[in-house]
Coordinates of C-alpha atoms in Angstrom, one line a residue:
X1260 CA -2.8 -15.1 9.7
X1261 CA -2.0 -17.1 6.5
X1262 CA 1.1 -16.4 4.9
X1263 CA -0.5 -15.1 1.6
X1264 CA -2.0 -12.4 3.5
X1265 CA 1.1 -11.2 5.2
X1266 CA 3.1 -10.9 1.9
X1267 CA -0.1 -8.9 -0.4
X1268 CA -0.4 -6.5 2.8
X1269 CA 4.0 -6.3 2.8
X1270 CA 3.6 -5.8 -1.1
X1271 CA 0.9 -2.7 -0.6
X1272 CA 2.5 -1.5 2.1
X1273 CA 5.9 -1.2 0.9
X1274 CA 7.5 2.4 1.7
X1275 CA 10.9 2.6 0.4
X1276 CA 12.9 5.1 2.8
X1277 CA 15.6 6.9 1.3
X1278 CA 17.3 9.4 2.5
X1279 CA 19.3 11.9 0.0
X1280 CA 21.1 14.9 0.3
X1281 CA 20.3 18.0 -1.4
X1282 CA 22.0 18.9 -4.2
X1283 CA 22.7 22.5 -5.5
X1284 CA 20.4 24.3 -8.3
X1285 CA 17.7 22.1 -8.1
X1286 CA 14.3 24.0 -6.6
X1287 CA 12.1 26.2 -8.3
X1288 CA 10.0 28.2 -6.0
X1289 CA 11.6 26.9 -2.8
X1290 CA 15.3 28.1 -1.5
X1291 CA 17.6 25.6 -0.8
X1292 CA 19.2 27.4 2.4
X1293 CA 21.3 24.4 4.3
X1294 CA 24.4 22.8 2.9
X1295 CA 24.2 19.6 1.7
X1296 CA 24.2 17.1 4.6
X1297 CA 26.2 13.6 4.8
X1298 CA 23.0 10.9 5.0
X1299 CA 22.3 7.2 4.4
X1300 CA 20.6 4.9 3.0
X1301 CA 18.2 2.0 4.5
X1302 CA 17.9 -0.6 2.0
X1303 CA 14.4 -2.3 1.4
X1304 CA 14.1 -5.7 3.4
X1305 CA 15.4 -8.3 0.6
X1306 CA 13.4 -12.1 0.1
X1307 CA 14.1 -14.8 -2.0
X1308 CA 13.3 -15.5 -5.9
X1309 CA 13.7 -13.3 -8.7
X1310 CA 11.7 -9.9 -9.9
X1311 CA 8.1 -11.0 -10.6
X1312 CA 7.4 -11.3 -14.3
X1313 CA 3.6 -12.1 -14.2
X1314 CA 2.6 -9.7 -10.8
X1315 CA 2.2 -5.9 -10.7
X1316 CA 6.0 -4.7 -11.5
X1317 CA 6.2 -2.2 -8.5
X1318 CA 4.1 -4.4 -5.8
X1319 CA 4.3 -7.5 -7.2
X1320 CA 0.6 -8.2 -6.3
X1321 CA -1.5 -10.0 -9.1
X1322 CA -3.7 -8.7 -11.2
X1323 CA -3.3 -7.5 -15.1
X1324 CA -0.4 -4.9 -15.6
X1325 CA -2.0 -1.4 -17.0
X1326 CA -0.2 -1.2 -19.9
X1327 CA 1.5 2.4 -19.0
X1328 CA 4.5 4.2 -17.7
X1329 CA 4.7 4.8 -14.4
X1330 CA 4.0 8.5 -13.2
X1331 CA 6.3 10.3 -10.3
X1332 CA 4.6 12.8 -7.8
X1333 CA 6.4 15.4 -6.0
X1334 CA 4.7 15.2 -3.0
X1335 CA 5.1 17.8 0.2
X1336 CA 6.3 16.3 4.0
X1337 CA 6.1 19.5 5.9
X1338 CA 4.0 19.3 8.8
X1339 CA 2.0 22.5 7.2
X1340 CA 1.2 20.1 4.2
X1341 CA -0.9 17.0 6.1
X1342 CA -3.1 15.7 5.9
X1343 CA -1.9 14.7 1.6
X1344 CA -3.9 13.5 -0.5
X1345 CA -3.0 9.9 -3.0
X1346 CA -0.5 8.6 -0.8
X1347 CA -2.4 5.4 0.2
X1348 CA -3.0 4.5 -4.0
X1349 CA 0.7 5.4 -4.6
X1350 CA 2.7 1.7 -5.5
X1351 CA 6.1 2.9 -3.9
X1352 CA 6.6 5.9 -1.9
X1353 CA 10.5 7.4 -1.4
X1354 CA 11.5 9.5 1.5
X1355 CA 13.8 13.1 0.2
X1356 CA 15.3 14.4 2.9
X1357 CA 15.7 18.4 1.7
X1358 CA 16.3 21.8 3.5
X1359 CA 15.0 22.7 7.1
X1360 CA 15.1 18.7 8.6
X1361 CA 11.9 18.3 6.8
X1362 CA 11.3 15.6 4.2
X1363 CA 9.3 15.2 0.4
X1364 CA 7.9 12.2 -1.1
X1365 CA 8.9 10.8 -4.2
X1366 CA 5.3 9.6 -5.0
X1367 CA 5.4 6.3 -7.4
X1368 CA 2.1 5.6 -9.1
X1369 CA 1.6 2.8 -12.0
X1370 CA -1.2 -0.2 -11.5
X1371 CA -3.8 2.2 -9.2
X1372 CA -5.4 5.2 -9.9
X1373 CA -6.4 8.5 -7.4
X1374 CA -8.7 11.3 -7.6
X1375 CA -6.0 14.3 -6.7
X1376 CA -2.4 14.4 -5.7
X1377 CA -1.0 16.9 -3.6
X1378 CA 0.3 19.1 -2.2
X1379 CA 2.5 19.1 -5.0
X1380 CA 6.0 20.8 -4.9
X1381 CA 9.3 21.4 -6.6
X1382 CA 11.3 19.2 -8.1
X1383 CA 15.1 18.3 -6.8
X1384 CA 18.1 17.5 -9.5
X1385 CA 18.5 14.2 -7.1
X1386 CA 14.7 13.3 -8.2
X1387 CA 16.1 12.4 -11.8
X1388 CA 18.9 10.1 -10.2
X1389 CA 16.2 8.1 -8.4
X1390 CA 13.6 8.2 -11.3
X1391 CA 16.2 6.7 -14.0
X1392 CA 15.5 3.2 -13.2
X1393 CA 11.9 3.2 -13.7
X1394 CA 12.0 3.3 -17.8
X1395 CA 11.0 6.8 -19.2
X1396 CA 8.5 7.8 -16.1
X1397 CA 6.1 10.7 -16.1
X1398 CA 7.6 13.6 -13.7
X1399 CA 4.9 15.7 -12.2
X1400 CA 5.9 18.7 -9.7
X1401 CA 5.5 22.4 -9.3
X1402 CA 8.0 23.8 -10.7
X1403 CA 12.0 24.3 -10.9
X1404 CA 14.3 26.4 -11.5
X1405 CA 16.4 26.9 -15.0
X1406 CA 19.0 24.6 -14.2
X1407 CA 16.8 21.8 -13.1
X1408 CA 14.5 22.2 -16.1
X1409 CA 17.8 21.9 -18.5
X1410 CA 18.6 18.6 -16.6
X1411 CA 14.9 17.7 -17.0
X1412 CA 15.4 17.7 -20.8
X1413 CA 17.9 16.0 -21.0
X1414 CA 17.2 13.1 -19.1
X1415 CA 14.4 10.2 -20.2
X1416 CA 11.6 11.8 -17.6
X1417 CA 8.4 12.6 -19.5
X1418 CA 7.4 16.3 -18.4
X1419 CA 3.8 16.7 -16.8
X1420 CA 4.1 19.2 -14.9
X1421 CA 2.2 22.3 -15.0
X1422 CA 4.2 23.8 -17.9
X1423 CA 3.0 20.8 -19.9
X1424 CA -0.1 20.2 -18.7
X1425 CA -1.6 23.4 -16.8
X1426 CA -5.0 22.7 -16.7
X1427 CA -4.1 19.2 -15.0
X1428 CA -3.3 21.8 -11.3
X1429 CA -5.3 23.8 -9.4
X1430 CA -5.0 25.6 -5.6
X1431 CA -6.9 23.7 -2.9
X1432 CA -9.1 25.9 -1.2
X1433 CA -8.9 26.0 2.2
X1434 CA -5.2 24.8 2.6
X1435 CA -2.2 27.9 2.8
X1436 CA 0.0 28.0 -0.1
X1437 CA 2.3 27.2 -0.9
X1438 CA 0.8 24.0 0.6
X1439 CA -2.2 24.3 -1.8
X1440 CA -1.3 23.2 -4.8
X1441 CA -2.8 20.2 -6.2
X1442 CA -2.9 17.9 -9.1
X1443 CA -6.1 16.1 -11.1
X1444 CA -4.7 12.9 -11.0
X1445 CA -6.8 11.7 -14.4
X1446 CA -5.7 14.7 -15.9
X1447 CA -2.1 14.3 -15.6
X1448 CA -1.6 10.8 -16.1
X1449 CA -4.3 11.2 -19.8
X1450 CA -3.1 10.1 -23.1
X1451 CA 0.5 8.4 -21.7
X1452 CA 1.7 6.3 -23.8
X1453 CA 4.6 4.0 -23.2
X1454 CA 6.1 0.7 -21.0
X1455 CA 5.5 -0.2 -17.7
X1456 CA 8.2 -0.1 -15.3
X1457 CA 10.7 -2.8 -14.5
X1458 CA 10.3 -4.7 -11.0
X1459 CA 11.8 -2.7 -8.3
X1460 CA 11.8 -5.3 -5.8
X1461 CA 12.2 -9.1 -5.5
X1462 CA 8.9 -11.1 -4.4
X1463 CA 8.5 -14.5 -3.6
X1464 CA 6.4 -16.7 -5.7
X1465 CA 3.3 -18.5 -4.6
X1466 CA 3.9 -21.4 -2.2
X1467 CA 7.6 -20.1 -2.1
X1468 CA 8.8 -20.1 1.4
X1469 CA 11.2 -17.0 2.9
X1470 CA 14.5 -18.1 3.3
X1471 CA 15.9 -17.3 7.2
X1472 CA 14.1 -16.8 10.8
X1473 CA 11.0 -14.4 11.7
X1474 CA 11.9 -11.0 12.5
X1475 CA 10.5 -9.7 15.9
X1476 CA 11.5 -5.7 14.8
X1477 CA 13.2 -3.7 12.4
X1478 CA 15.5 -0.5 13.3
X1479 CA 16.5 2.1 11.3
X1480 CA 19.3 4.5 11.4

């Protein structure tokens, strides 16, 4: 396979695993029961040359740059909540661990576009930590409680969830809540206004070569 191939299918595929630990007063509807656990992080797999400037900022595929913030999804990992739905459209996907052993996505959207989202669920005070980066993103989940909707304000993430934009959710028929809430992706992401979001990864240019030997497997801890 030629090596353009290899790097557009690395660029869509691109899942950035991070593990976080939970931090007090941050669900909504959902308890936090466990005690914040000691994790780590698995870096993203590195190349050579600098943050694209004229490819998709989050992929770094080509193609014109939608002119538009990008828009966070809380997104539910529980076995109860597959199959989801806008995962494979998403530009970045992050890994939360949270209470139970189970896991949330951090659903990053910005240069495609889905039908629905979901199962959409609370947000975490770590979420705004992670989201900073990405230059006054849209923040759509299912709720939180006071304290998390304080920090909310206060930080640079644009609200779209469904106290800003209710008729933007519905409940999935057919799926149990609380793993049937879902989001009209057109809906939530209408009338933003604002910058796309800086390059999260480095991608090499065309005819650039990697620097460093084939890797047969990759291991994470």
């Amino acid at each position: 396979m030629g090596r353009r191939w290899r790097r557009a299918r690395a660029a869509r595929a691109v899942v950035a695993l991070v593990s976080v630990a939970v931090v007090a007063g941050a669900c909504g509807g959902d308890k936090e029961e466990a005690k914040p656990k000691t994790t780590t992080t698995t870096a993203a797999p590195t190349t050579t040359g600098a943050p694209s400037a004229t490819g998709q900022p989050l992929t770094g595929l080509p193609g014109e740059v939608k002119q538009r913030p990008a828009l966070i999804v809380k997104i539910d990992n529980a076995p109860k909540a597959r199959p989801q739905a806008g995962l494979l459209n998403a530009d970045v996907v992050i890994e939360e661990a949270v209470e139970g052993g189970v896991t949330r996505f951090m659903v990053i959207y910005q240069s495609q576009d889905t039908d629905e989202v979901g199962p959409v669920r609370s947000a975490r005070s770590t979420d705004i930590h992670l989201a900073t980066a990405l230059n006054k993103p849209l923040f759509s989940y299912s709720g939180a409680n006071r304290v998390f909707e304080d920090l909310l304000r206060q930080s640079t993430l644009v609200n779209v969830g469904p106290s800003a934009r209710p008729g933007a959710y519905f409940r999935k028929p057919g799926r149990p809540a609380p793993y049937n809430y879902w989001g009209r992706f057109p809906q939530i992401y209408e009338g933003a206004t604002g910058s796309p979001p800086p390059p999260m990864f480095a991608y090499r240019g065309a005819g650039e070569t990697a620097a460093g030997e084939p890797a047969n497997n990759v291991r994470f801890e």
